mmCIF file with all atom_site columns, C-alpha atoms in Angstrom:
data_model
loop_
_atom_site.group_PDB
_atom_site.id
_atom_site.type_symbol
_atom_site.label_atom_id
_atom_site.label_alt_id
_atom_site.label_comp_id
_atom_site.label_asym_id
_atom_site.label_entity_id
_atom_site.label_seq_id
_atom_site.pdbx_PDB_ins_code
_atom_site.Cartn_x
_atom_site.Cartn_y
_atom_site.Cartn_z
_atom_site.occupancy
_atom_site.B_iso_or_equiv
_atom_site.pdbx_formal_charge
_atom_site.auth_seq_id
_atom_site.auth_comp_id
_atom_site.auth_asym_id
_atom_site.auth_atom_id
_atom_site.pdbx_PDB_model_num
ATOM 1   C CA . MET L 1 1   ? 117.544 117.390 120.663 1.00 0.00 ? 1   MET L CA 1
ATOM 2   C CA . ASN L 1 2   ? 115.180 114.452 121.256 1.00 0.00 ? 2   ASN L CA 1
ATOM 3   C CA . GLU L 1 3   ? 114.753 112.588 117.935 1.00 0.00 ? 3   GLU L CA 1
ATOM 4   C CA . GLU L 1 4   ? 110.920 111.801 118.964 1.00 0.00 ? 4   GLU L CA 1
ATOM 5   C CA . ASN L 1 5   ? 110.240 115.714 118.716 1.00 0.00 ? 5   ASN L CA 1
ATOM 6   C CA . VAL L 1 6   ? 111.933 116.292 115.175 1.00 0.00 ? 6   VAL L CA 1
ATOM 7   C CA . LEU L 1 7   ? 110.069 115.904 111.987 1.00 0.00 ? 7   LEU L CA 1
ATOM 8   C CA . ASN L 1 8   ? 112.095 115.662 108.944 1.00 0.00 ? 8   ASN L CA 1
ATOM 9   C CA . VAL L 1 9   ? 110.975 117.765 106.027 1.00 0.00 ? 9   VAL L CA 1
ATOM 10  C CA . PRO L 1 10  ? 111.895 116.382 102.523 1.00 0.00 ? 10  PRO L CA 1
ATOM 11  C CA . ASN L 1 11  ? 114.142 118.841 100.563 1.00 0.00 ? 11  ASN L CA 1
ATOM 12  C CA . ASP L 1 12  ? 113.043 117.568 97.222  1.00 0.00 ? 12  ASP L CA 1
ATOM 13  C CA . LEU L 1 13  ? 109.383 118.601 97.210  1.00 0.00 ? 13  LEU L CA 1
ATOM 14  C CA . TRP L 1 14  ? 107.218 119.295 94.093  1.00 0.00 ? 14  TRP L CA 1
ATOM 15  C CA . PRO L 1 15  ? 107.173 123.026 93.169  1.00 0.00 ? 15  PRO L CA 1
ATOM 16  C CA . ILE L 1 16  ? 103.776 123.826 94.671  1.00 0.00 ? 16  ILE L CA 1
ATOM 17  C CA . ALA L 1 17  ? 104.307 122.126 97.927  1.00 0.00 ? 17  ALA L CA 1
ATOM 18  C CA . ASP L 1 18  ? 108.022 123.643 98.117  1.00 0.00 ? 18  ASP L CA 1
ATOM 19  C CA . PHE L 1 19  ? 106.359 127.202 97.624  1.00 0.00 ? 19  PHE L CA 1
ATOM 20  C CA . PHE L 1 20  ? 104.070 126.579 100.611 1.00 0.00 ? 20  PHE L CA 1
ATOM 21  C CA . PHE L 1 21  ? 106.497 125.004 102.952 1.00 0.00 ? 21  PHE L CA 1
ATOM 22  C CA . GLN L 1 22  ? 109.294 127.561 102.363 1.00 0.00 ? 22  GLN L CA 1
ATOM 23  C CA . GLY L 1 23  ? 111.116 128.608 105.578 1.00 0.00 ? 23  GLY L CA 1
ATOM 24  C CA . LEU L 1 24  ? 110.803 125.211 107.301 1.00 0.00 ? 24  LEU L CA 1
ATOM 25  C CA . GLY L 1 25  ? 114.269 123.827 106.591 1.00 0.00 ? 25  GLY L CA 1
ATOM 26  C CA . THR L 1 26  ? 115.016 120.263 106.829 1.00 0.00 ? 26  THR L CA 1
ATOM 27  C CA . GLU L 1 27  ? 113.559 119.566 110.318 1.00 0.00 ? 27  GLU L CA 1
ATOM 28  C CA . VAL L 1 28  ? 110.689 120.808 112.228 1.00 0.00 ? 28  VAL L CA 1
ATOM 29  C CA . ASN L 1 29  ? 111.003 120.867 116.046 1.00 0.00 ? 29  ASN L CA 1
ATOM 30  C CA . MET L 1 30  ? 107.568 119.938 117.348 1.00 0.00 ? 30  MET L CA 1
ATOM 31  C CA . ASN L 1 31  ? 108.187 121.728 120.466 1.00 0.00 ? 31  ASN L CA 1
ATOM 32  C CA . ASN L 1 32  ? 108.630 125.125 118.800 1.00 0.00 ? 32  ASN L CA 1
ATOM 33  C CA . GLU L 1 33  ? 105.429 126.724 118.362 1.00 0.00 ? 33  GLU L CA 1
ATOM 34  C CA . ASN L 1 34  ? 106.536 128.864 115.430 1.00 0.00 ? 34  ASN L CA 1
ATOM 35  C CA . GLU L 1 35  ? 107.715 125.924 113.275 1.00 0.00 ? 35  GLU L CA 1
ATOM 36  C CA . VAL L 1 36  ? 104.712 123.934 114.004 1.00 0.00 ? 36  VAL L CA 1
ATOM 37  C CA . ALA L 1 37  ? 102.686 126.778 112.915 1.00 0.00 ? 37  ALA L CA 1
ATOM 38  C CA . LEU L 1 38  ? 104.528 127.007 109.687 1.00 0.00 ? 38  LEU L CA 1
ATOM 39  C CA . LEU L 1 39  ? 104.158 123.274 109.104 1.00 0.00 ? 39  LEU L CA 1
ATOM 40  C CA . PHE L 1 40  ? 100.189 123.491 109.501 1.00 0.00 ? 40  PHE L CA 1
ATOM 41  C CA . ARG L 1 41  ? 99.963  126.739 107.599 1.00 0.00 ? 41  ARG L CA 1
ATOM 42  C CA . GLY L 1 42  ? 101.930 124.973 104.616 1.00 0.00 ? 42  GLY L CA 1
ATOM 43  C CA . PHE L 1 43  ? 99.824  121.922 104.899 1.00 0.00 ? 43  PHE L CA 1
ATOM 44  C CA . PHE L 1 44  ? 96.533  123.821 104.904 1.00 0.00 ? 44  PHE L CA 1
ATOM 45  C CA . LEU L 1 45  ? 97.441  126.083 101.920 1.00 0.00 ? 45  LEU L CA 1
ATOM 46  C CA . LEU L 1 46  ? 98.506  122.996 100.272 1.00 0.00 ? 46  LEU L CA 1
ATOM 47  C CA . TYR L 1 47  ? 95.211  121.164 100.854 1.00 0.00 ? 47  TYR L CA 1
ATOM 48  C CA . LEU L 1 48  ? 93.266  124.277 99.970  1.00 0.00 ? 48  LEU L CA 1
ATOM 49  C CA . THR L 1 49  ? 95.034  124.525 96.626  1.00 0.00 ? 49  THR L CA 1
ATOM 50  C CA . VAL L 1 50  ? 94.347  120.884 95.970  1.00 0.00 ? 50  VAL L CA 1
ATOM 51  C CA . VAL L 1 51  ? 90.590  121.247 96.907  1.00 0.00 ? 51  VAL L CA 1
ATOM 52  C CA . ILE L 1 52  ? 90.120  124.196 94.741  1.00 0.00 ? 52  ILE L CA 1
ATOM 53  C CA . LEU L 1 53  ? 92.043  122.500 91.746  1.00 0.00 ? 53  LEU L CA 1
ATOM 54  C CA . ALA L 1 54  ? 89.839  119.398 92.246  1.00 0.00 ? 54  ALA L CA 1
ATOM 55  C CA . ILE L 1 55  ? 86.656  121.367 92.226  1.00 0.00 ? 55  ILE L CA 1
ATOM 56  C CA . VAL L 1 56  ? 87.763  123.210 89.102  1.00 0.00 ? 56  VAL L CA 1
ATOM 57  C CA . THR L 1 57  ? 88.548  119.819 87.494  1.00 0.00 ? 57  THR L CA 1
ATOM 58  C CA . PHE L 1 58  ? 85.447  118.273 88.519  1.00 0.00 ? 58  PHE L CA 1
ATOM 59  C CA . LYS L 1 59  ? 83.395  120.988 87.148  1.00 0.00 ? 59  LYS L CA 1
ATOM 60  C CA . LEU L 1 60  ? 85.141  121.450 83.907  1.00 0.00 ? 60  LEU L CA 1
ATOM 61  C CA . GLY L 1 61  ? 85.248  117.672 83.177  1.00 0.00 ? 61  GLY L CA 1
ATOM 62  C CA . PHE L 1 62  ? 81.740  116.642 84.367  1.00 0.00 ? 62  PHE L CA 1
ATOM 63  C CA . ALA L 1 63  ? 79.350  117.585 81.731  1.00 0.00 ? 63  ALA L CA 1
ATOM 64  C CA . ARG L 1 64  ? 75.867  116.514 83.439  1.00 0.00 ? 64  ARG L CA 1
ATOM 65  C CA . LYS L 1 65  ? 74.025  118.751 85.882  1.00 0.00 ? 65  LYS L CA 1
ATOM 66  C CA . LEU L 1 66  ? 73.566  116.924 89.303  1.00 0.00 ? 66  LEU L CA 1
ATOM 67  C CA . PRO L 1 67  ? 70.732  117.383 91.666  1.00 0.00 ? 67  PRO L CA 1
ATOM 68  C CA . LEU L 1 68  ? 71.379  119.479 94.712  1.00 0.00 ? 68  LEU L CA 1
ATOM 69  C CA . ILE L 1 69  ? 71.666  116.468 96.994  1.00 0.00 ? 69  ILE L CA 1
ATOM 70  C CA . GLN L 1 70  ? 74.077  114.672 94.815  1.00 0.00 ? 70  GLN L CA 1
ATOM 71  C CA . ASN L 1 71  ? 76.227  117.705 94.304  1.00 0.00 ? 71  ASN L CA 1
ATOM 72  C CA . ILE L 1 72  ? 76.369  118.200 98.237  1.00 0.00 ? 72  ILE L CA 1
ATOM 73  C CA . ILE L 1 73  ? 77.535  114.415 98.482  1.00 0.00 ? 73  ILE L CA 1
ATOM 74  C CA . VAL L 1 74  ? 80.082  114.725 95.653  1.00 0.00 ? 74  VAL L CA 1
ATOM 75  C CA . TYR L 1 75  ? 81.560  117.898 96.990  1.00 0.00 ? 75  TYR L CA 1
ATOM 76  C CA . ALA L 1 76  ? 81.700  116.574 100.617 1.00 0.00 ? 76  ALA L CA 1
ATOM 77  C CA . VAL L 1 77  ? 83.353  113.247 99.416  1.00 0.00 ? 77  VAL L CA 1
ATOM 78  C CA . LEU L 1 78  ? 85.890  115.401 97.284  1.00 0.00 ? 78  LEU L CA 1
ATOM 79  C CA . ILE L 1 79  ? 86.706  117.612 100.131 1.00 0.00 ? 79  ILE L CA 1
ATOM 80  C CA . ILE L 1 80  ? 87.194  114.563 102.566 1.00 0.00 ? 80  ILE L CA 1
ATOM 81  C CA . GLY L 1 81  ? 89.032  112.560 99.755  1.00 0.00 ? 81  GLY L CA 1
ATOM 82  C CA . THR L 1 82  ? 91.501  115.434 99.173  1.00 0.00 ? 82  THR L CA 1
ATOM 83  C CA . PHE L 1 83  ? 92.441  115.821 102.819 1.00 0.00 ? 83  PHE L CA 1
ATOM 84  C CA . PHE L 1 84  ? 93.595  112.192 102.832 1.00 0.00 ? 84  PHE L CA 1
ATOM 85  C CA . LEU L 1 85  ? 95.454  112.472 99.615  1.00 0.00 ? 85  LEU L CA 1
ATOM 86  C CA . THR L 1 86  ? 97.115  115.596 100.605 1.00 0.00 ? 86  THR L CA 1
ATOM 87  C CA . LEU L 1 87  ? 97.987  114.156 104.140 1.00 0.00 ? 87  LEU L CA 1
ATOM 88  C CA . ILE L 1 88  ? 99.368  110.917 102.759 1.00 0.00 ? 88  ILE L CA 1
ATOM 89  C CA . LEU L 1 89  ? 100.935 111.764 99.455  1.00 0.00 ? 89  LEU L CA 1
ATOM 90  C CA . GLY L 1 90  ? 100.960 115.602 99.013  1.00 0.00 ? 90  GLY L CA 1
ATOM 91  C CA . LEU L 1 91  ? 104.373 115.954 99.691  1.00 0.00 ? 91  LEU L CA 1
ATOM 92  C CA . ASN L 1 92  ? 105.845 112.867 97.760  1.00 0.00 ? 92  ASN L CA 1
ATOM 93  C CA . LEU L 1 93  ? 103.511 113.159 94.602  1.00 0.00 ? 93  LEU L CA 1
ATOM 94  C CA . PRO L 1 94  ? 102.755 116.077 92.346  1.00 0.00 ? 94  PRO L CA 1
ATOM 95  C CA . ILE L 1 95  ? 99.016  116.113 92.993  1.00 0.00 ? 95  ILE L CA 1
ATOM 96  C CA . ALA L 1 96  ? 98.407  119.883 92.960  1.00 0.00 ? 96  ALA L CA 1
ATOM 97  C CA . GLU L 1 97  ? 100.616 120.186 89.629  1.00 0.00 ? 97  GLU L CA 1
ATOM 98  C CA . SER L 1 98  ? 98.599  117.133 88.160  1.00 0.00 ? 98  SER L CA 1
ATOM 99  C CA . LEU L 1 99  ? 95.390  118.875 88.931  1.00 0.00 ? 99  LEU L CA 1
ATOM 100 C CA . LEU L 1 100 ? 96.430  122.321 87.547  1.00 0.00 ? 100 LEU L CA 1
ATOM 101 C CA . ALA L 1 101 ? 97.536  120.464 84.208  1.00 0.00 ? 101 ALA L CA 1
ATOM 102 C CA . SER L 1 102 ? 94.100  118.692 84.041  1.00 0.00 ? 102 SER L CA 1
ATOM 103 C CA . ALA L 1 103 ? 92.337  121.948 84.725  1.00 0.00 ? 103 ALA L CA 1
ATOM 104 C CA . VAL L 1 104 ? 94.147  123.972 81.997  1.00 0.00 ? 104 VAL L CA 1
ATOM 105 C CA . VAL L 1 105 ? 93.526  121.032 79.482  1.00 0.00 ? 105 VAL L CA 1
ATOM 106 C CA . LEU L 1 106 ? 89.884  120.591 80.398  1.00 0.00 ? 106 LEU L CA 1
ATOM 107 C CA . GLY L 1 107 ? 89.653  124.463 80.326  1.00 0.00 ? 107 GLY L CA 1
ATOM 108 C CA . ILE L 1 108 ? 91.042  124.699 76.611  1.00 0.00 ? 108 ILE L CA 1
ATOM 109 C CA . TYR L 1 109 ? 88.552  121.922 75.757  1.00 0.00 ? 109 TYR L CA 1
ATOM 110 C CA . ARG L 1 110 ? 85.732  123.378 77.174  1.00 0.00 ? 110 ARG L CA 1
ATOM 111 C CA . LEU L 1 111 ? 86.498  126.755 75.522  1.00 0.00 ? 111 LEU L CA 1
ATOM 112 C CA . ARG L 1 112 ? 86.938  125.296 72.139  1.00 0.00 ? 112 ARG L CA 1
ATOM 113 C CA . LEU L 1 113 ? 83.819  123.339 72.521  1.00 0.00 ? 113 LEU L CA 1
ATOM 114 C CA . HIS L 1 114 ? 81.875  126.308 73.485  1.00 0.00 ? 114 HIS L CA 1
ATOM 115 C CA . ARG L 1 115 ? 83.359  128.384 70.601  1.00 0.00 ? 115 ARG L CA 1
ATOM 116 C CA . GLU L 1 116 ? 82.434  125.436 68.140  1.00 0.00 ? 116 GLU L CA 1
ATOM 117 C CA . ARG L 1 117 ? 78.804  125.206 69.518  1.00 0.00 ? 117 ARG L CA 1
ATOM 118 C CA . SER L 1 118 ? 78.453  129.038 69.062  1.00 0.00 ? 118 SER L CA 1
ATOM 119 C CA . GLY L 1 119 ? 79.779  128.841 65.687  1.00 0.00 ? 119 GLY L CA 1
ATOM 120 C CA . ARG L 1 120 ? 77.406  126.432 64.685  1.00 0.00 ? 120 ARG L CA 1
ATOM 121 C CA . ASN L 1 121 ? 74.401  128.202 66.156  1.00 0.00 ? 121 ASN L CA 1
ATOM 122 C CA . GLU L 1 122 ? 75.419  131.270 64.190  1.00 0.00 ? 122 GLU L CA 1
ATOM 123 C CA . GLY L 1 123 ? 75.919  129.557 60.819  1.00 0.00 ? 123 GLY L CA 1
#
């Protein structure tokens, strides 16, 4: 097989990336449409996961309300930036796992803050 048409897939992926890239094996034949489709599907699902977790983390961590134009700019930059992060580092670093941990911690913080404020208003 021609070495130029084979893409090596690491076998030590982080759990979320490993879940999305199941079934690929260690090499992807770029001439095989099914293998390339599995590769793109896995990347797209990983990218979508990173975007959703980044948006949730941003919403939970950013306290101020922004005007509509600034919100559009922030989300556009976030979507473009996560594409490059996922493309370059998505298979080597636990980006999705880190964003999931951040979202959980910020969610717990927001829930406790909400309970504290509502308890203070009632009392």
